[in-house]
């Protein structure tokens, strides 16, 4: 039986593997996980726009988590926005989860700001600036990885597939650092929440971190957890663990953009057998970004990592804050692409982009007190 792709989804890269995975989980029951974390790298002025100010980026992940669970934020005033008053991508994530009724779990990878909701704890702490060359302790990275692996194996016993995601401001910079330390790529292909991607500044920041750690590009090709320890963030080890633990047993959707590239690269290095049992779930916005290339990142990790995107389009939304997604802002985050792809899969294609957009508008009206 040939798998028929609905119009709401697109495939990039290994189409055969994507269709194989989707046919195995079509209409099945999945679980969504979002790992929140902080890295002080996000407080370096100019690195991240995932918050109204550099200091407020530390509230982004915890606030996103509270919003997904409660529909409101208590750890800060308002909801996470970028300097252009553009709302968090968690608005789309929440829409997808509400429509699909998919169960979800919040994991605290290591946050300085603790959300006022139940979280799965993995022993993580806020990451240091990567410019130190010592972002986390080896003990923290190993413990978070092992806890993630155990969690992935447990989820695989209960659900037909697992979706992983993240909310960690500053994470594209740490992603670039780990990818370079591993030698997965040797150029800056990561995205930004702004259409003006500060690529040179990110590169210089990463180079400072690698120099502080005493490592060069590709030096840690065979030791991805060491790369995470030196220049990563606390979201990484637990998600690497979940991917390794779950994908040995059930398919995994890696929800997110270029921040998830080092997760896939490290997991494949640690457990090559999972290739063919996971795919990336993301947005059309991320794949259309002229200043990054998720496709080239995935290809550099393995030609057998397909990317499945949700074809969301906010251009006709009556709200300028949402229209801004079409102008190159945000693009991805909080697993909005992965959760949306999963919602289509979980509903056997019944949920489509129009339904998701209507739900996003409903959620947006509530949080912005719009008419």
mmCIF file of N, CA and C in Angstrom, residues 144-248:
data_model
loop_
_atom_site.group_PDB
_atom_site.id
_atom_site.type_symbol
_atom_site.label_atom_id
_atom_site.label_comp_id
_atom_site.label_asym_id
_atom_site.label_seq_id
_atom_site.Cartn_x
_atom_site.Cartn_y
_atom_site.Cartn_z
ATOM 1 N N UNK A 144 22.289 13.511 32.951
ATOM 2 C CA UNK A 144 21.147 13.932 32.138
ATOM 3 C C UNK A 144 20.960 13.009 30.945
ATOM 4 N N UNK A 145 22.054 12.616 30.323
ATOM 5 C CA UNK A 145 21.981 11.690 29.193
ATOM 6 C C UNK A 145 21.379 10.354 29.629
ATOM 7 N N UNK A 146 21.867 9.806 30.732
ATOM 8 C CA UNK A 146 21.380 8.507 31.206
ATOM 9 C C UNK A 146 19.915 8.581 31.610
ATOM 10 N N UNK A 147 19.527 9.667 32.288
ATOM 11 C CA UNK A 147 18.127 9.833 32.653
ATOM 12 C C UNK A 147 17.261 9.939 31.405
ATOM 13 N N UNK A 148 17.751 10.660 30.401
ATOM 14 C CA UNK A 148 17.020 10.773 29.152
ATOM 15 C C UNK A 148 16.866 9.432 28.462
ATOM 16 N N UNK A 149 17.945 8.661 28.446
ATOM 17 C CA UNK A 149 17.897 7.337 27.803
ATOM 18 C C UNK A 149 16.868 6.439 28.499
ATOM 19 N N UNK A 150 16.882 6.459 29.811
ATOM 20 C CA UNK A 150 15.909 5.661 30.572
ATOM 21 C C UNK A 150 14.482 6.126 30.271
ATOM 22 N N UNK A 151 14.291 7.443 30.259
ATOM 23 C CA UNK A 151 12.968 7.992 29.969
ATOM 24 C C UNK A 151 12.514 7.590 28.569
ATOM 25 N N UNK A 152 13.413 7.669 27.594
ATOM 26 C CA UNK A 152 13.072 7.279 26.231
ATOM 27 C C UNK A 152 12.636 5.829 26.144
ATOM 28 N N UNK A 153 13.358 4.961 26.841
ATOM 29 C CA UNK A 153 13.009 3.539 26.841
ATOM 30 C C UNK A 153 11.648 3.316 27.501
ATOM 31 N N UNK A 154 11.361 4.046 28.581
ATOM 32 C CA UNK A 154 10.075 3.906 29.260
ATOM 33 C C UNK A 154 8.929 4.396 28.392
ATOM 34 N N UNK A 155 9.115 5.533 27.739
ATOM 35 C CA UNK A 155 8.060 6.064 26.872
ATOM 36 C C UNK A 155 7.785 5.117 25.702
ATOM 37 N N UNK A 156 8.831 4.478 25.208
ATOM 38 C CA UNK A 156 8.680 3.552 24.078
ATOM 39 C C UNK A 156 7.858 2.320 24.453
ATOM 40 N N UNK A 157 7.783 2.018 25.736
ATOM 41 C CA UNK A 157 6.970 0.881 26.182
ATOM 42 C C UNK A 157 5.484 1.228 26.241
ATOM 43 N N UNK A 158 5.186 2.517 26.285
ATOM 44 C CA UNK A 158 3.815 2.969 26.496
ATOM 45 C C UNK A 158 3.182 3.554 25.239
ATOM 46 N N UNK A 159 3.997 4.153 24.371
ATOM 47 C CA UNK A 159 3.462 4.860 23.204
ATOM 48 C C UNK A 159 4.026 4.278 21.915
ATOM 49 N N UNK A 160 3.298 4.528 20.824
ATOM 50 C CA UNK A 160 3.706 4.011 19.512
ATOM 51 C C UNK A 160 4.834 4.820 18.900
ATOM 52 N N UNK A 161 4.956 6.077 19.311
ATOM 53 C CA UNK A 161 6.072 6.913 18.868
ATOM 54 C C UNK A 161 6.262 8.039 19.866
ATOM 55 N N UNK A 162 7.421 8.695 19.788
ATOM 56 C CA UNK A 162 7.786 9.747 20.732
ATOM 57 C C UNK A 162 8.190 10.987 19.945
ATOM 58 N N UNK A 163 7.732 12.148 20.402
ATOM 59 C CA UNK A 163 8.163 13.430 19.837
ATOM 60 C C UNK A 163 9.027 14.131 20.876
ATOM 61 N N UNK A 164 10.209 14.576 20.480
ATOM 62 C CA UNK A 164 11.058 15.346 21.384
ATOM 63 C C UNK A 164 11.152 16.776 20.865
ATOM 64 N N UNK A 165 11.368 17.719 21.785
ATOM 65 C CA UNK A 165 11.484 19.121 21.383
ATOM 66 C C UNK A 165 12.222 19.898 22.450
ATOM 67 N N UNK A 166 12.316 21.212 22.265
ATOM 68 C CA UNK A 166 13.082 22.034 23.203
ATOM 69 C C UNK A 166 12.531 23.450 23.289
ATOM 70 N N UNK A 167 12.842 24.101 24.393
ATOM 71 C CA UNK A 167 12.731 25.554 24.498
ATOM 72 C C UNK A 167 13.924 26.010 25.320
ATOM 73 N N UNK A 168 14.922 26.525 24.620
ATOM 74 C CA UNK A 168 16.175 26.946 25.257
ATOM 75 C C UNK A 168 16.733 28.118 24.467
ATOM 76 N N UNK A 169 16.556 29.323 24.988
ATOM 77 C CA UNK A 169 17.056 30.511 24.308
ATOM 78 C C UNK A 169 18.578 30.458 24.183
ATOM 79 N N UNK A 170 19.082 30.940 23.065
ATOM 80 C CA UNK A 170 20.519 30.885 22.808
ATOM 81 C C UNK A 170 20.970 29.560 22.227
ATOM 82 N N UNK A 171 19.999 28.687 21.952
ATOM 83 C CA UNK A 171 20.333 27.321 21.560
ATOM 84 C C UNK A 171 20.878 27.130 20.164
ATOM 85 N N UNK A 172 20.664 28.094 19.260
ATOM 86 C CA UNK A 172 21.281 27.911 17.943
ATOM 87 C C UNK A 172 22.781 28.182 18.014
ATOM 88 N N UNK A 173 23.188 29.037 18.946
ATOM 89 C CA UNK A 173 24.628 29.295 19.118
ATOM 90 C C UNK A 173 25.316 28.092 19.726
ATOM 91 N N UNK A 174 24.725 27.510 20.754
ATOM 92 C CA UNK A 174 25.312 26.296 21.346
ATOM 93 C C UNK A 174 25.257 25.144 20.355
ATOM 94 N N UNK A 175 24.204 25.111 19.524
ATOM 95 C CA UNK A 175 24.112 24.064 18.507
ATOM 96 C C UNK A 175 25.272 24.161 17.528
ATOM 97 N N UNK A 176 25.543 25.370 17.059
ATOM 98 C CA UNK A 176 26.669 25.573 16.147
ATOM 99 C C UNK A 176 27.973 25.133 16.802
ATOM 100 N N UNK A 177 28.136 25.472 18.069
ATOM 101 C CA UNK A 177 29.375 25.132 18.771
ATOM 102 C C UNK A 177 29.596 23.621 18.836
ATOM 103 N N UNK A 178 28.550 22.879 19.184
ATOM 104 C CA UNK A 178 28.677 21.421 19.296
ATOM 105 C C UNK A 178 28.876 20.787 17.922
ATOM 106 N N UNK A 179 28.168 21.287 16.917
ATOM 107 C CA UNK A 179 28.337 20.759 15.561
ATOM 108 C C UNK A 179 29.760 20.967 15.054
ATOM 109 N N UNK A 180 30.337 22.125 15.368
ATOM 110 C CA UNK A 180 31.722 22.387 14.957
ATOM 111 C C UNK A 180 32.699 21.532 15.761
ATOM 112 N N UNK A 181 32.474 21.408 17.057
ATOM 113 C CA UNK A 181 33.366 20.584 17.888
ATOM 114 C C UNK A 181 33.380 19.143 17.396
ATOM 115 N N UNK A 182 32.212 18.669 16.939
ATOM 116 C CA UNK A 182 32.118 17.310 16.409
ATOM 117 C C UNK A 182 32.595 17.209 14.960
ATOM 118 N N UNK A 183 32.715 18.358 14.288
ATOM 119 C CA UNK A 183 33.130 18.342 12.888
ATOM 120 C C UNK A 183 32.016 17.931 11.942
ATOM 121 N N UNK A 184 30.766 17.972 12.431
ATOM 122 C CA UNK A 184 29.619 17.641 11.573
ATOM 123 C C UNK A 184 29.552 18.606 10.401
ATOM 124 N N UNK A 185 29.776 19.869 10.687
ATOM 125 C CA UNK A 185 29.876 20.903 9.658
ATOM 126 C C UNK A 185 31.076 21.785 9.995
ATOM 127 N N UNK A 186 31.480 22.575 9.024
ATOM 128 C CA UNK A 186 32.600 23.494 9.234
ATOM 129 C C UNK A 186 32.218 24.908 8.813
ATOM 130 N N UNK A 187 30.908 25.165 8.793
ATOM 131 C CA UNK A 187 30.401 26.494 8.476
ATOM 132 C C UNK A 187 29.135 26.728 9.283
ATOM 133 N N UNK A 188 28.689 27.975 9.323
ATOM 134 C CA UNK A 188 27.526 28.343 10.123
ATOM 135 C C UNK A 188 26.255 28.169 9.307
ATOM 136 N N UNK A 189 25.514 27.106 9.604
ATOM 137 C CA UNK A 189 24.266 26.819 8.898
ATOM 138 C C UNK A 189 23.054 26.922 9.812
ATOM 139 N N UNK A 190 23.238 27.412 11.048
ATOM 140 C CA UNK A 190 22.125 27.450 11.995
ATOM 141 C C UNK A 190 21.299 28.716 11.802
ATOM 142 N N UNK A 191 20.058 28.643 12.272
ATOM 143 C CA UNK A 191 19.115 29.729 12.063
ATOM 144 C C UNK A 191 19.099 30.695 13.242
ATOM 145 N N UNK A 192 18.130 31.591 13.222
ATOM 146 C CA UNK A 192 17.955 32.583 14.271
ATOM 147 C C UNK A 192 16.473 32.910 14.380
ATOM 148 N N UNK A 193 16.034 33.372 15.548
ATOM 149 C CA UNK A 193 14.631 33.790 15.691
ATOM 150 C C UNK A 193 14.382 35.136 15.028
ATOM 151 N N UNK A 194 15.438 35.755 14.541
ATOM 152 C CA UNK A 194 15.328 37.032 13.835
ATOM 153 C C UNK A 194 15.659 36.836 12.360
ATOM 154 N N UNK A 195 15.040 37.620 11.444
ATOM 155 C CA UNK A 195 15.440 37.535 10.036
ATOM 156 C C UNK A 195 16.857 38.047 9.800
ATOM 157 N N UNK A 196 17.367 38.821 10.772
ATOM 158 C CA UNK A 196 18.751 39.301 10.695
ATOM 159 C C UNK A 196 19.621 38.412 11.571
ATOM 160 N N UNK A 197 19.946 37.269 11.044
ATOM 161 C CA UNK A 197 20.745 36.280 11.771
ATOM 162 C C UNK A 197 22.152 36.827 12.022
ATOM 163 N N UNK A 198 22.554 37.002 13.291
ATOM 164 C CA UNK A 198 23.895 37.542 13.577
ATOM 165 C C UNK A 198 24.972 36.469 13.405
ATOM 166 N N UNK A 199 25.142 36.030 12.170
ATOM 167 C CA UNK A 199 25.970 34.850 11.904
ATOM 168 C C UNK A 199 27.426 35.040 12.317
ATOM 169 N N UNK A 200 28.000 36.193 11.997
ATOM 170 C CA UNK A 200 29.401 36.410 12.343
ATOM 171 C C UNK A 200 29.597 36.484 13.847
ATOM 172 N N UNK A 201 28.668 37.141 14.541
ATOM 173 C CA UNK A 201 28.766 37.262 15.992
ATOM 174 C C UNK A 201 28.649 35.889 16.653
ATOM 175 N N UNK A 202 27.734 35.069 16.150
ATOM 176 C CA UNK A 202 27.613 33.702 16.675
ATOM 177 C C UNK A 202 28.899 32.917 16.431
ATOM 178 N N UNK A 203 29.438 33.053 15.231
ATOM 179 C CA UNK A 203 30.676 32.336 14.891
ATOM 180 C C UNK A 203 31.810 32.763 15.819
ATOM 181 N N UNK A 204 31.964 34.055 16.020
ATOM 182 C CA UNK A 204 33.032 34.563 16.892
ATOM 183 C C UNK A 204 32.847 34.087 18.328
ATOM 184 N N UNK A 205 31.601 34.064 18.800
ATOM 185 C CA UNK A 205 31.311 33.588 20.153
ATOM 186 C C UNK A 205 31.659 32.112 20.285
ATOM 187 N N UNK A 206 31.291 31.333 19.276
ATOM 188 C CA UNK A 206 31.601 29.899 19.282
ATOM 189 C C UNK A 206 33.105 29.670 19.244
ATOM 190 N N UNK A 207 33.807 30.419 18.404
ATOM 191 C CA UNK A 207 35.254 30.256 18.314
ATOM 192 C C UNK A 207 35.936 30.577 19.652
ATOM 193 N N UNK A 208 35.415 31.580 20.340
ATOM 194 C CA UNK A 208 35.953 31.911 21.661
ATOM 195 C C UNK A 208 35.753 30.741 22.617
ATOM 196 N N UNK A 209 34.585 30.115 22.540
ATOM 197 C CA UNK A 209 34.314 28.967 23.389
ATOM 198 C C UNK A 209 35.205 27.783 23.081
ATOM 199 N N UNK A 210 35.369 27.475 21.809
ATOM 200 C CA UNK A 210 36.235 26.358 21.423
ATOM 201 C C UNK A 210 37.676 26.622 21.841
ATOM 202 N N UNK A 211 38.137 27.867 21.670
ATOM 203 C CA UNK A 211 39.499 28.212 22.082
ATOM 204 C C UNK A 211 39.667 28.077 23.590
ATOM 205 N N UNK A 212 38.654 28.516 24.342
ATOM 206 C CA UNK A 212 38.731 28.398 25.801
ATOM 207 C C UNK A 212 38.783 26.937 26.238
ATOM 208 N N UNK A 213 38.092 26.080 25.489
ATOM 209 C CA UNK A 213 38.079 24.651 25.804
ATOM 210 C C UNK A 213 39.322 23.935 25.288
ATOM 211 N N UNK A 214 40.101 24.640 24.467
ATOM 212 C CA UNK A 214 41.310 24.027 23.922
ATOM 213 C C UNK A 214 41.034 22.979 22.862
ATOM 214 N N UNK A 215 39.939 23.165 22.125
ATOM 215 C CA UNK A 215 39.594 22.195 21.085
ATOM 216 C C UNK A 215 39.409 22.906 19.752
ATOM 217 N N UNK A 216 39.663 22.174 18.686
ATOM 218 C CA UNK A 216 39.485 22.703 17.341
ATOM 219 C C UNK A 216 38.292 22.061 16.670
ATOM 220 N N UNK A 217 37.967 22.538 15.484
ATOM 221 C CA UNK A 217 36.843 21.984 14.737
ATOM 222 C C UNK A 217 37.105 20.511 14.437
ATOM 223 N N UNK A 218 36.170 19.675 14.853
ATOM 224 C CA UNK A 218 36.270 18.240 14.596
ATOM 225 C C UNK A 218 37.042 17.445 15.632
ATOM 226 N N UNK A 219 37.629 18.103 16.619
ATOM 227 C CA UNK A 219 38.439 17.377 17.604
ATOM 228 C C UNK A 219 37.625 16.385 18.421
ATOM 229 N N UNK A 220 36.327 16.643 18.585
ATOM 230 C CA UNK A 220 35.505 15.765 19.431
ATOM 231 C C UNK A 220 34.500 14.969 18.596
ATOM 232 N N UNK A 221 34.923 14.591 17.410
ATOM 233 C CA UNK A 221 34.046 13.828 16.506
ATOM 234 C C UNK A 221 33.574 12.527 17.138
ATOM 235 N N UNK A 222 34.404 11.921 17.966
ATOM 236 C CA UNK A 222 34.058 10.638 18.571
ATOM 237 C C UNK A 222 33.623 10.751 20.025
ATOM 238 N N UNK A 223 33.443 11.973 20.502
ATOM 239 C CA UNK A 223 33.053 12.171 21.900
ATOM 240 C C UNK A 223 32.016 13.290 21.994
ATOM 241 N N UNK A 224 30.802 13.014 21.486
ATOM 242 C CA UNK A 224 29.791 14.079 21.438
ATOM 243 C C UNK A 224 29.394 14.614 22.806
ATOM 244 N N UNK A 225 29.388 13.781 23.830
ATOM 245 C CA UNK A 225 29.005 14.270 25.159
ATOM 246 C C UNK A 225 30.065 15.211 25.725
ATOM 247 N N UNK A 226 31.318 15.014 25.355
ATOM 248 C CA UNK A 226 32.369 15.950 25.744
ATOM 249 C C UNK A 226 32.153 17.292 25.053
ATOM 250 N N UNK A 227 31.723 17.250 23.794
ATOM 251 C CA UNK A 227 31.426 18.485 23.070
ATOM 252 C C UNK A 227 30.294 19.244 23.756
ATOM 253 N N UNK A 228 29.274 18.522 24.198
ATOM 254 C CA UNK A 228 28.160 19.140 24.909
ATOM 255 C C UNK A 228 28.641 19.735 26.226
ATOM 256 N N UNK A 229 29.489 19.017 26.922
ATOM 257 C CA UNK A 229 30.052 19.494 28.190
ATOM 258 C C UNK A 229 30.795 20.814 28.002
ATOM 259 N N UNK A 230 31.553 20.913 26.942
ATOM 260 C CA UNK A 230 32.387 22.101 26.726
ATOM 261 C C UNK A 230 31.580 23.298 26.224
ATOM 262 N N UNK A 231 30.750 23.084 25.210
ATOM 263 C CA UNK A 231 30.126 24.230 24.539
ATOM 264 C C UNK A 231 28.643 24.024 24.224
ATOM 265 N N UNK A 232 27.998 23.109 24.942
ATOM 266 C CA UNK A 232 26.584 22.848 24.686
ATOM 267 C C UNK A 232 25.682 23.555 25.679
ATOM 268 N N UNK A 233 24.466 23.042 25.803
ATOM 269 C CA UNK A 233 23.513 23.578 26.780
ATOM 270 C C UNK A 233 22.771 22.412 27.426
ATOM 271 N N UNK A 234 22.081 22.644 28.548
ATOM 272 C CA UNK A 234 21.484 21.535 29.309
ATOM 273 C C UNK A 234 20.297 20.848 28.631
ATOM 274 N N UNK A 235 19.763 21.438 27.563
ATOM 275 C CA UNK A 235 18.714 20.752 26.811
ATOM 276 C C UNK A 235 19.271 19.541 26.080
ATOM 277 N N UNK A 236 20.537 19.615 25.701
ATOM 278 C CA UNK A 236 21.101 18.630 24.783
ATOM 279 C C UNK A 236 21.239 17.217 25.341
ATOM 280 N N UNK A 237 21.891 17.025 26.489
ATOM 281 C CA UNK A 237 22.151 15.642 26.896
ATOM 282 C C UNK A 237 20.896 14.820 27.140
ATOM 283 N N UNK A 238 19.863 15.442 27.729
ATOM 284 C CA UNK A 238 18.643 14.671 27.991
ATOM 285 C C UNK A 238 17.930 14.314 26.694
ATOM 286 N N UNK A 239 17.885 15.234 25.723
ATOM 287 C CA UNK A 239 17.222 14.921 24.455
ATOM 288 C C UNK A 239 18.017 13.917 23.627
ATOM 289 N N UNK A 240 19.332 13.976 23.712
ATOM 290 C CA UNK A 240 20.151 12.943 23.064
ATOM 291 C C UNK A 240 19.804 11.585 23.664
ATOM 292 N N UNK A 241 19.679 11.547 24.987
ATOM 293 C CA UNK A 241 19.344 10.309 25.667
ATOM 294 C C UNK A 241 17.968 9.786 25.293
ATOM 295 N N UNK A 242 16.966 10.676 25.254
ATOM 296 C CA UNK A 242 15.614 10.236 24.894
ATOM 297 C C UNK A 242 15.603 9.674 23.475
ATOM 298 N N UNK A 243 16.282 10.362 22.557
ATOM 299 C CA UNK A 243 16.322 9.896 21.165
ATOM 300 C C UNK A 243 16.970 8.523 21.074
ATOM 301 N N UNK A 244 18.098 8.347 21.739
ATOM 302 C CA UNK A 244 18.789 7.048 21.722
ATOM 303 C C UNK A 244 17.916 5.968 22.364
ATOM 304 N N UNK A 245 17.335 6.284 23.526
ATOM 305 C CA UNK A 245 16.562 5.283 24.250
ATOM 306 C C UNK A 245 15.275 4.885 23.564
ATOM 307 N N UNK A 246 14.586 5.867 22.981
ATOM 308 C CA UNK A 246 13.283 5.574 22.367
ATOM 309 C C UNK A 246 13.414 4.990 20.971
ATOM 310 N N UNK A 247 14.328 5.541 20.158
ATOM 311 C CA UNK A 247 14.396 5.161 18.742
ATOM 312 C C UNK A 247 14.916 3.746 18.521
ATOM 313 N N UNK A 248 15.450 3.125 19.560
ATOM 314 C CA UNK A 248 15.823 1.711 19.439
ATOM 315 C C UNK A 248 14.590 0.819 19.421
#
